[in-house]
Amino acid sequence: MAEHFAVTGGARLQGSVDVVGAKNSVLKLMAAALLAEGTTTLTNCPEILDVPLMADVLRSLGCGVTVERDTVAIDVPARLGAEADYRSVSKLRASVCVLGPLIARCRRAVVPLPGGDAIGSRPLDMHQAGLQRLGATTEIEHGRVVARGDVLRGAQIWLDFPSVGATENILMAAVLADGTTVIDNAAREPEIVDLAAMLTQMGAKIEGIGTSTLSVHGVTALQPTEHRVIGDRIVGATWAFAAAMTRGEVTVRGVDPHHLDLVLDKLRSAGAETEAGTQEFTVRMDGRPGAIDFVTLPYPGFATDLQPMAIALSAVADGTSMITENVFEARFRFVDEMVRLGADARTDGHHAVVRGVERLSSAPVWASDIRAGAGLVLAGLCAEGVTQVWDVEHIDRGYPRFVENLQGLGADVERVLTDPL
Ligand code: EPU
């Protein structure tokens, strides 16, 4: 038996939806807890599978972890294990972010390589180069990154590309290094700001938070803390696109609208009206969206995680859109699924050209990753008939209560358990 979402197109989404903490923040914050002995508590955590999976990774390092609804408590022992368990890490790519905290705390870290996935290759060369600048040695042995560094010393580090994961790992190693580390061309996603804010609460000394130059003055020890995870801007933006595509009106609560300045501006260019408050915003669209171009880039550019939503909107927009993907080369693979739904879309290297059609037509489609899955559901909302979206376990990893939230906004969507197609 397998689950799929049965999406009946045609409804106009209306109402309000609450968004909880960001997946791409909570997993890093859980890793950051390793930096201080004692109990760190995180609230506003999303109830998604990745959280218990990350809890298993931390348990394999000797921590006690409890996950109760939206609260995760991590009890970190004085002596941590330095070797992350292969089985736990292999189920969760983000678990590579234990590398920085482990080398900082244990002066040694062994973390299985996460490998590539459906959105493209995901090497760790920048993570390794950064740790090497701090004085660690890193090698790949038997499919694992093995890092050693008896003494970590502050250094100047220039990243080739503002990688989210590399910035996080280097930052988490640098907070306990001797002296000052400067990370230039650092990523500055809101989730990195959230991580830096929690590290600061723990006693870390970080300057330049939210900019592309982070200066970290190493301290000898950090203290455990309590921290509320920031709202998930990618989930929030997914609802914004859903409102615009279905010509609806949706208020999204629990997300800082400034994290979506560019997204909301794009939607206004497509014809939507938007209103922003504190930790909430509303998107309303009366007619058919107009075609607009999108270029994915590190924050504050348009997020690659929203590229499938951009393609879905373009597929039903009035006119032709060009979408350029600059972050994950294989993310356009999902466009073939959009074509099954009647989208007039072609890709060539980094670019996709999408000619909008009045209405898509339902078909069975397969989600290859979290965001592709969400994009296909949005397309299904604008398709005639019942679209079956398969491999929904991907969607469940990033969107807590997705079906219930869609139903709450008036969409005709159900989770169905049947024999697979
Ligand atoms: N890269 C390298 N070498 C490195 C690190 C990255 O070449 O050492 C390349 C990657 O291959 C990619 C680009 O740099 O082409 C950007 O990768 P980045 O390191 O910024 O991404 P990440 O940390 O692996 C996080 C999110 C992704 C999100 C990206 C970009 C988490 C757990 N994942 O990945 O989220 O797309 O940043 O914003 O935080 C998702 O949530 O669906 C998702 C894939």
Short mmCIF file of C-alpha atoms and ligand atoms in Angstrom, two decimals:
data_model
loop_
_atom_site.label_atom_id
_atom_site.label_comp_id
_atom_site.label_asym_id
_atom_site.label_seq_id
_atom_site.Cartn_x
_atom_site.Cartn_y
_atom_site.Cartn_z
CA MET A 1 0.00 0.00 0.00
CA ALA A 2 1.16 3.56 -0.66
CA GLU A 3 -0.14 7.02 0.05
CA HIS A 4 -0.93 9.69 -2.47
CA PHE A 5 -2.66 13.05 -2.33
CA ALA A 6 -5.81 13.29 -4.44
CA VAL A 7 -6.09 16.95 -5.45
CA THR A 8 -9.29 18.10 -7.12
CA GLY A 9 -8.62 21.33 -8.96
CA GLY A 10 -10.79 24.41 -9.11
CA ALA A 11 -11.14 25.71 -5.55
CA ARG A 12 -10.23 29.27 -4.66
CA LEU A 13 -8.13 29.17 -1.47
CA GLN A 14 -9.49 31.43 1.23
CA GLY A 15 -8.84 31.97 4.92
CA SER A 16 -5.82 31.90 7.18
CA VAL A 17 -3.13 29.38 7.91
CA ASP A 18 -0.60 29.09 10.75
CA VAL A 19 3.00 28.29 9.93
CA VAL A 20 5.32 26.77 12.55
CA GLY A 21 9.12 26.68 12.86
CA ALA A 22 11.40 26.22 9.87
CA LYS A 23 12.72 22.74 9.05
CA ASN A 24 15.97 24.24 7.82
CA SER A 25 16.41 26.07 11.11
CA VAL A 26 15.37 23.50 13.70
CA LEU A 27 17.74 20.78 12.45
CA LYS A 28 20.74 23.13 12.70
CA LEU A 29 19.62 24.41 16.11
CA MET A 30 19.42 20.81 17.34
CA ALA A 31 23.02 20.31 16.15
CA ALA A 32 24.09 23.58 17.79
CA ALA A 33 22.80 22.28 21.14
CA LEU A 34 25.80 19.89 21.05
CA LEU A 35 28.06 22.87 21.71
CA ALA A 36 27.03 23.20 25.37
CA GLU A 37 26.79 20.62 28.14
CA GLY A 38 23.31 20.60 29.73
CA THR A 39 19.75 20.85 28.44
CA THR A 40 18.84 23.06 25.50
CA THR A 41 15.14 23.43 24.73
CA LEU A 42 13.69 24.42 21.37
CA THR A 43 10.08 25.49 20.90
CA ASN A 44 7.90 26.10 17.82
CA CYS A 45 9.48 23.02 16.22
CA PRO A 46 7.64 21.59 13.20
CA GLU A 47 6.12 18.13 13.66
CA ILE A 48 7.86 16.53 10.71
CA LEU A 49 9.80 13.28 10.44
CA ASP A 50 13.18 15.00 10.14
CA VAL A 51 12.98 16.15 13.77
CA PRO A 52 12.82 12.63 15.29
CA LEU A 53 15.44 11.52 12.75
CA MET A 54 17.78 14.29 13.92
CA ALA A 55 16.97 13.30 17.51
CA ASP A 56 18.27 9.80 16.65
CA VAL A 57 21.50 11.29 15.28
CA LEU A 58 22.00 13.20 18.54
CA ARG A 59 21.16 10.11 20.62
CA SER A 60 23.81 8.17 18.69
CA LEU A 61 26.28 10.78 20.00
CA GLY A 62 25.21 10.19 23.62
CA CYS A 63 22.53 12.88 24.09
CA GLY A 64 19.15 12.36 25.72
CA VAL A 65 16.46 13.84 23.48
CA THR A 66 12.73 14.22 24.06
CA VAL A 67 10.36 15.38 21.35
CA GLU A 68 6.93 16.39 22.60
CA ARG A 69 4.64 18.11 20.15
CA ASP A 70 6.43 21.37 19.22
CA THR A 71 9.12 21.17 21.91
CA VAL A 72 12.46 19.41 21.65
CA ALA A 73 14.71 19.09 24.71
CA ILE A 74 18.29 17.97 24.17
CA ASP A 75 20.35 16.88 27.14
CA VAL A 76 24.01 17.04 26.13
CA PRO A 77 26.54 15.08 28.22
CA ALA A 78 29.98 16.36 29.25
CA ARG A 79 31.59 13.69 27.09
CA LEU A 80 30.07 13.40 23.65
CA GLY A 81 30.58 10.59 21.20
CA ALA A 82 32.35 11.91 18.09
CA GLU A 83 31.05 9.36 15.59
CA ALA A 84 27.61 9.86 14.09
CA ASP A 85 25.76 6.64 13.38
CA TYR A 86 25.65 5.74 9.68
CA ARG A 87 22.03 4.58 9.69
CA SER A 88 20.69 7.76 11.29
CA VAL A 89 22.76 10.12 9.12
CA SER A 90 21.93 8.36 5.87
CA LYS A 91 18.22 9.05 6.40
CA LEU A 92 18.76 12.76 6.88
CA ARG A 93 21.01 14.94 4.75
CA ALA A 94 20.90 17.87 7.19
CA SER A 95 22.61 15.74 9.83
CA VAL A 96 25.93 16.74 8.25
CA CYS A 97 25.61 19.90 10.33
CA VAL A 98 26.81 17.96 13.41
CA LEU A 99 30.31 18.11 11.87
CA GLY A 100 31.10 21.66 13.07
CA PRO A 101 29.82 21.22 16.65
CA LEU A 102 31.52 17.83 17.02
CA ILE A 103 34.95 19.05 15.91
CA ALA A 104 34.52 22.05 18.23
CA ARG A 105 33.54 19.96 21.25
CA CYS A 106 35.42 16.67 20.70
CA ARG A 107 38.32 17.86 18.49
CA ARG A 108 37.35 14.93 16.32
CA ALA A 109 34.32 14.13 14.20
CA VAL A 110 33.30 11.20 12.04
CA VAL A 111 30.21 11.86 9.93
CA PRO A 112 29.01 9.61 7.09
CA LEU A 113 28.79 11.38 3.71
CA PRO A 114 25.23 12.23 2.86
CA GLY A 115 25.70 11.74 -0.93
CA GLY A 116 23.79 13.38 -3.79
CA ASP A 117 20.01 13.47 -4.21
CA ALA A 118 17.16 14.29 -6.52
CA ILE A 119 17.94 18.03 -6.63
CA GLY A 120 21.60 17.61 -7.61
CA SER A 121 25.00 16.79 -6.18
CA ARG A 122 25.67 18.12 -2.70
CA PRO A 123 29.42 18.08 -2.10
CA LEU A 124 31.07 19.10 1.18
CA ASP A 125 34.25 20.63 -0.23
CA MET A 126 33.53 24.09 1.21
CA HIS A 127 32.66 22.64 4.63
CA GLN A 128 35.97 20.77 4.61
CA ALA A 129 38.05 23.69 3.29
CA GLY A 130 36.64 25.96 6.01
CA LEU A 131 37.40 23.51 8.81
CA GLN A 132 40.89 23.05 7.37
CA ARG A 133 41.47 26.81 7.57
CA LEU A 134 40.64 26.54 11.27
CA GLY A 135 43.44 23.97 11.60
CA ALA A 136 41.52 20.71 11.32
CA THR A 137 42.44 17.91 8.99
CA THR A 138 39.57 16.38 7.07
CA GLU A 139 39.60 13.26 4.98
CA ILE A 140 37.06 11.01 3.36
CA GLU A 141 37.56 7.50 4.73
CA HIS A 142 35.21 4.61 4.00
CA GLY A 143 32.40 6.93 2.98
CA ARG A 144 32.74 9.13 6.03
CA VAL A 145 34.18 12.60 6.64
CA VAL A 146 36.83 12.19 9.32
CA ALA A 147 37.89 15.51 10.85
CA ARG A 148 40.54 16.00 13.50
CA GLY A 149 41.77 19.21 15.06
CA ASP A 150 43.45 19.21 18.45
CA VAL A 151 43.51 22.99 18.40
CA LEU A 152 41.14 25.07 16.29
CA ARG A 153 42.47 28.57 15.57
CA GLY A 154 40.52 31.53 14.20
CA ALA A 155 41.23 32.24 10.54
CA GLN A 156 40.07 34.27 7.55
CA ILE A 157 37.81 32.13 5.37
CA TRP A 158 36.47 33.06 1.95
CA LEU A 159 33.67 30.88 0.69
CA ASP A 160 33.55 30.30 -3.08
CA PHE A 161 29.77 30.42 -2.86
CA PRO A 162 27.53 31.47 0.05
CA SER A 163 26.70 27.88 0.98
CA VAL A 164 24.14 27.58 3.77
CA GLY A 165 25.52 24.32 5.17
CA ALA A 166 29.20 25.33 4.94
CA THR A 167 28.50 28.67 6.66
CA GLU A 168 26.67 26.85 9.46
CA ASN A 169 29.33 24.20 10.01
CA ILE A 170 32.20 26.71 10.00
CA LEU A 171 30.28 29.07 12.29
CA MET A 172 29.56 26.28 14.78
CA ALA A 173 33.23 25.21 14.79
CA ALA A 174 34.51 28.79 15.07
CA VAL A 175 32.49 29.74 18.16
CA LEU A 176 34.77 27.53 20.30
CA ALA A 177 38.04 28.15 18.37
CA ASP A 178 40.96 30.20 19.72
CA GLY A 179 40.84 33.76 18.40
CA THR A 180 38.78 35.41 15.69
CA THR A 181 37.39 33.80 12.55
CA VAL A 182 36.09 35.90 9.69
CA ILE A 183 33.79 34.12 7.23
CA ASP A 184 33.51 36.13 4.04
CA ASN A 185 30.86 35.53 1.38
CA ALA A 186 28.88 33.80 4.13
CA ALA A 187 25.30 32.76 3.49
CA ARG A 188 22.81 35.07 5.20
CA GLU A 189 19.55 33.16 5.05
CA PRO A 190 17.15 33.94 7.92
CA GLU A 191 17.84 30.42 9.25
CA ILE A 192 21.52 31.37 9.65
CA VAL A 193 20.48 34.51 11.49
CA ASP A 194 18.35 32.27 13.74
CA LEU A 195 21.32 29.97 14.37
CA ALA A 196 23.62 32.91 15.13
CA ALA A 197 20.98 34.35 17.49
CA MET A 198 20.79 31.08 19.42
CA LEU A 199 24.59 30.77 19.54
CA THR A 200 24.75 34.32 20.89
CA GLN A 201 22.24 33.41 23.61
CA MET A 202 24.54 30.49 24.44
CA GLY A 203 27.43 32.92 24.95
CA ALA A 204 29.05 33.02 21.50
CA LYS A 205 30.52 36.30 20.27
CA ILE A 206 29.43 36.90 16.67
CA GLU A 207 29.44 40.16 14.71
CA GLY A 208 27.90 40.87 11.32
CA ILE A 209 24.86 38.64 11.85
CA GLY A 210 22.62 38.92 8.79
CA THR A 211 25.45 40.17 6.57
CA SER A 212 27.82 38.26 4.29
CA THR A 213 30.80 38.82 6.62
CA LEU A 214 30.60 37.04 9.96
CA SER A 215 33.28 37.73 12.58
CA VAL A 216 33.38 35.14 15.32
CA HIS A 217 35.42 35.70 18.47
CA GLY A 218 35.99 32.25 19.96
CA VAL A 219 35.05 31.58 23.59
CA THR A 220 36.07 28.66 25.79
CA ALA A 221 32.60 27.30 26.57
CA LEU A 222 28.93 27.90 25.81
CA GLN A 223 25.85 27.46 28.01
CA PRO A 224 22.64 25.64 27.12
CA THR A 225 19.64 27.81 26.28
CA GLU A 226 15.96 27.99 25.37
CA HIS A 227 15.09 29.18 21.90
CA ARG A 228 12.01 29.60 19.70
CA VAL A 229 12.56 28.47 16.10
CA ILE A 230 11.77 31.10 13.43
CA GLY A 231 8.71 30.57 11.24
CA ASP A 232 9.23 28.65 8.00
CA ARG A 233 9.45 31.24 5.21
CA ILE A 234 9.42 28.55 2.51
CA VAL A 235 6.17 27.07 3.81
CA GLY A 236 4.78 30.61 4.18
CA ALA A 237 5.74 31.43 0.60
CA THR A 238 4.17 28.19 -0.62
CA TRP A 239 0.83 29.41 0.75
CA ALA A 240 1.43 32.80 -0.90
CA PHE A 241 1.87 31.12 -4.28
CA ALA A 242 -1.15 28.90 -3.66
CA ALA A 243 -3.29 31.99 -2.98
CA ALA A 244 -2.05 33.73 -6.13
CA MET A 245 -2.47 30.69 -8.37
CA THR A 246 -5.99 29.86 -7.22
CA ARG A 247 -7.05 33.52 -7.37
CA GLY A 248 -7.76 33.36 -3.67
CA GLU A 249 -7.04 35.31 -0.51
CA VAL A 250 -4.88 33.78 2.21
CA THR A 251 -3.47 35.21 5.43
CA VAL A 252 -0.28 33.47 6.55
CA ARG A 253 0.52 33.71 10.26
CA GLY A 254 3.80 32.91 12.00
CA VAL A 255 6.27 34.08 9.32
CA ASP A 256 8.20 37.35 9.19
CA PRO A 257 7.05 38.97 5.91
CA HIS A 258 10.47 40.67 5.57
CA HIS A 259 11.93 37.22 4.93
CA LEU A 260 9.71 37.17 1.84
CA ASP A 261 10.18 40.76 0.59
CA LEU A 262 11.32 39.61 -2.84
CA VAL A 263 8.69 36.85 -3.11
CA LEU A 264 5.84 39.22 -2.24
CA ASP A 265 7.22 41.80 -4.67
CA LYS A 266 7.25 39.14 -7.42
CA LEU A 267 3.66 38.20 -6.64
CA ARG A 268 2.65 41.86 -6.81
CA SER A 269 4.31 42.05 -10.25
CA ALA A 270 2.14 39.08 -11.22
CA GLY A 271 -0.94 41.07 -10.19
CA ALA A 272 -1.47 40.10 -6.54
CA GLU A 273 -2.25 42.48 -3.71
CA THR A 274 -0.30 41.92 -0.53
CA GLU A 275 -0.50 43.27 2.98
CA ALA A 276 2.21 42.73 5.57
CA GLY A 277 1.92 42.85 9.36
CA THR A 278 4.16 41.63 12.16
CA GLN A 279 4.73 37.92 11.72
CA GLU A 280 1.87 37.70 9.22
CA PHE A 281 0.91 38.70 5.70
CA THR A 282 -2.00 38.40 3.28
CA VAL A 283 -1.94 37.65 -0.45
CA ARG A 284 -4.98 38.24 -2.64
CA MET A 285 -5.32 37.69 -6.38
CA ASP A 286 -8.45 38.56 -8.32
CA GLY A 287 -7.69 37.57 -11.91
CA ARG A 288 -5.30 35.30 -13.74
CA PRO A 289 -1.68 35.89 -12.67
CA GLY A 290 0.55 37.64 -15.19
CA ALA A 291 3.77 35.97 -16.33
CA ILE A 292 6.96 37.06 -14.55
CA ASP A 293 10.58 35.89 -14.60
CA PHE A 294 12.36 34.28 -11.64
CA VAL A 295 16.10 33.83 -10.95
CA THR A 296 17.10 31.67 -7.99
CA LEU A 297 19.99 32.91 -5.87
CA PRO A 298 21.18 32.71 -2.26
CA TYR A 299 19.23 34.94 0.15
CA PRO A 300 18.12 37.70 -0.26
CA GLY A 301 17.64 36.40 -3.81
CA PHE A 302 14.70 34.23 -4.81
CA ALA A 303 15.03 30.90 -2.96
CA THR A 304 15.78 27.77 -5.00
CA ASP A 305 13.34 25.98 -2.67
CA LEU A 306 10.57 28.06 -4.25
CA GLN A 307 11.55 27.36 -7.84
CA PRO A 308 8.90 24.63 -8.24
CA MET A 309 6.24 27.06 -6.98
CA ALA A 310 7.50 29.65 -9.52
CA ILE A 311 7.17 27.08 -12.32
CA ALA A 312 3.69 26.08 -11.13
CA LEU A 313 2.54 29.73 -11.10
CA SER A 314 4.11 30.36 -14.51
CA ALA A 315 2.34 27.29 -15.90
CA VAL A 316 -1.06 28.97 -15.40
CA ALA A 317 0.04 32.60 -15.88
CA ASP A 318 -0.93 34.84 -18.75
CA GLY A 319 2.20 34.99 -20.90
CA THR A 320 5.67 33.46 -21.02
CA SER A 321 8.07 33.24 -18.07
CA MET A 322 11.76 32.49 -17.91
CA ILE A 323 12.98 30.73 -14.76
CA THR A 324 16.72 30.51 -14.11
CA GLU A 325 18.07 28.02 -11.56
CA ASN A 326 21.49 28.91 -10.16
CA VAL A 327 21.75 26.77 -7.02
CA PHE A 328 20.82 23.10 -7.61
CA GLU A 329 21.39 21.92 -11.16
CA ALA A 330 18.95 18.99 -11.11
CA ARG A 331 15.97 20.84 -9.69
CA PHE A 332 14.40 21.18 -13.12
CA ARG A 333 13.87 17.41 -13.25
CA PHE A 334 10.44 17.95 -11.80
CA VAL A 335 9.40 19.95 -14.86
CA ASP A 336 8.65 16.63 -16.64
CA GLU A 337 5.96 16.01 -14.03
CA MET A 338 4.53 19.47 -14.68
CA VAL A 339 4.38 18.61 -18.39
CA ARG A 340 2.22 15.57 -17.49
CA LEU A 341 -0.22 18.10 -16.05
CA GLY A 342 -0.35 19.94 -19.36
CA ALA A 343 2.22 22.65 -18.61
CA ASP A 344 3.89 24.10 -21.69
CA ALA A 345 7.43 24.10 -20.26
CA ARG A 346 10.87 23.45 -21.70
CA THR A 347 14.25 23.47 -19.99
CA ASP A 348 17.70 24.10 -21.37
CA GLY A 349 20.57 23.95 -18.89
CA HIS A 350 19.95 26.52 -16.17
CA HIS A 351 16.84 27.94 -17.81
CA ALA A 352 13.21 26.97 -18.14
CA VAL A 353 10.75 28.67 -20.45
CA VAL A 354 7.13 28.29 -19.44
CA ARG A 355 4.22 29.45 -21.58
CA GLY A 356 1.19 29.79 -19.39
CA VAL A 357 -2.02 27.93 -20.23
CA GLU A 358 -5.58 28.74 -19.02
CA ARG A 359 -6.01 25.46 -17.17
CA LEU A 360 -3.87 22.40 -16.46
CA SER A 361 -5.30 18.89 -16.74
CA SER A 362 -5.08 16.29 -13.99
CA ALA A 363 -2.68 13.32 -14.15
CA PRO A 364 -0.79 11.03 -11.81
CA VAL A 365 2.55 12.67 -10.93
CA TRP A 366 5.48 11.78 -8.67
CA ALA A 367 7.19 14.05 -6.12
CA SER A 368 10.98 13.72 -6.28
CA ASP A 369 11.71 16.00 -3.31
CA ILE A 370 9.86 18.14 -0.77
CA ARG A 371 9.54 21.27 -2.84
CA ALA A 372 8.83 19.56 -6.17
CA GLY A 373 6.02 17.76 -4.35
CA ALA A 374 4.54 20.99 -3.02
CA GLY A 375 4.80 22.58 -6.49
CA LEU A 376 2.89 19.65 -8.01
CA VAL A 377 0.13 19.95 -5.41
CA LEU A 378 -0.23 23.66 -6.23
CA ALA A 379 -0.40 22.80 -9.92
CA GLY A 380 -3.05 20.17 -9.12
CA LEU A 381 -5.16 22.90 -7.48
CA CYS A 382 -5.31 24.59 -10.91
CA ALA A 383 -5.89 21.43 -12.95
CA GLU A 384 -9.16 20.07 -14.26
CA GLY A 385 -10.06 16.77 -12.60
CA VAL A 386 -8.30 14.83 -9.83
CA THR A 387 -4.50 14.92 -9.79
CA GLN A 388 -2.79 12.13 -7.88
CA VAL A 389 0.50 13.23 -6.34
CA TRP A 390 2.58 10.17 -5.36
CA ASP A 391 5.65 9.75 -3.15
CA VAL A 392 4.12 12.16 -0.65
CA GLU A 393 6.56 11.13 2.08
CA HIS A 394 8.82 13.82 0.57
CA ILE A 395 6.15 16.49 1.09
CA ASP A 396 5.50 15.29 4.64
CA ARG A 397 9.15 15.97 5.48
CA GLY A 398 8.78 19.69 4.91
CA TYR A 399 5.10 20.55 5.30
CA PRO A 400 3.51 19.62 8.63
CA ARG A 401 -0.27 18.99 8.32
CA PHE A 402 -0.20 19.97 4.63
CA VAL A 403 -3.44 18.27 3.67
CA GLU A 404 -5.29 19.55 6.76
CA ASN A 405 -4.04 23.09 6.09
CA LEU A 406 -5.13 22.90 2.46
CA GLN A 407 -8.54 21.62 3.49
CA GLY A 408 -8.80 24.48 6.02
CA LEU A 409 -8.34 26.92 3.14
CA GLY A 410 -11.12 25.26 1.15
CA ALA A 411 -9.09 23.01 -1.15
CA ASP A 412 -10.48 19.62 -2.13
CA VAL A 413 -7.50 17.45 -1.19
CA GLU A 414 -7.33 14.04 0.47
CA ARG A 415 -4.62 11.68 1.63
CA VAL A 416 -5.43 8.29 0.12
CA LEU A 417 -3.94 4.90 0.96
CA THR A 418 -4.16 2.44 -1.96
CA ASP A 419 -2.07 0.02 -3.96
CA PRO A 420 0.66 1.99 -5.75
CA LEU A 421 0.14 2.76 -9.45
N1 EPU B 1 27.96 23.35 -2.53
C1 EPU B 1 29.22 22.95 -2.92
N2 EPU B 1 30.12 22.59 -1.95
C2 EPU B 1 29.83 22.62 -0.62
C3 EPU B 1 28.53 23.03 -0.23
C4 EPU B 1 27.62 23.39 -1.21
O1 EPU B 1 29.52 22.90 -4.10
O2 EPU B 1 30.70 22.30 0.20
C5 EPU B 1 26.99 23.75 -3.55
C6 EPU B 1 25.78 22.82 -3.61
O3 EPU B 1 26.03 21.69 -4.41
C7 EPU B 1 24.72 23.71 -4.18
C8 EPU B 1 25.08 25.09 -3.62
O4 EPU B 1 26.45 25.00 -3.21
O5 EPU B 1 24.84 23.77 -5.58
C9 EPU B 1 24.23 25.54 -2.46
O6 EPU B 1 24.25 24.59 -1.42
P1 EPU B 1 24.06 24.97 0.10
O7 EPU B 1 25.23 24.44 0.84
O8 EPU B 1 23.75 26.41 0.22
O9 EPU B 1 22.76 24.15 0.46
P2 EPU B 1 22.54 23.13 1.68
O10 EPU B 1 23.07 23.71 2.92
O11 EPU B 1 22.96 21.77 1.26
C10 EPU B 1 20.25 24.20 2.36
C11 EPU B 1 18.84 23.73 2.53
C12 EPU B 1 18.21 23.44 1.19
C13 EPU B 1 18.25 24.72 0.34
C14 EPU B 1 19.70 25.20 0.24
C15 EPU B 1 19.84 26.52 -0.50
C16 EPU B 1 18.91 22.59 4.64
C17 EPU B 1 18.80 21.32 5.39
N3 EPU B 1 18.82 22.51 3.33
O12 EPU B 1 20.95 23.13 1.73
O13 EPU B 1 16.85 23.10 1.44
O14 EPU B 1 17.75 24.45 -0.93
O15 EPU B 1 20.27 25.38 1.56
O16 EPU B 1 19.07 27.50 0.10
O17 EPU B 1 19.04 23.65 5.22
C18 EPU B 1 14.82 21.94 1.13
O18 EPU B 1 14.47 22.41 2.23
O19 EPU B 1 14.03 21.35 0.38
C19 EPU B 1 16.22 22.10 0.73
C20 EPU B 1 16.77 21.37 -0.23
#
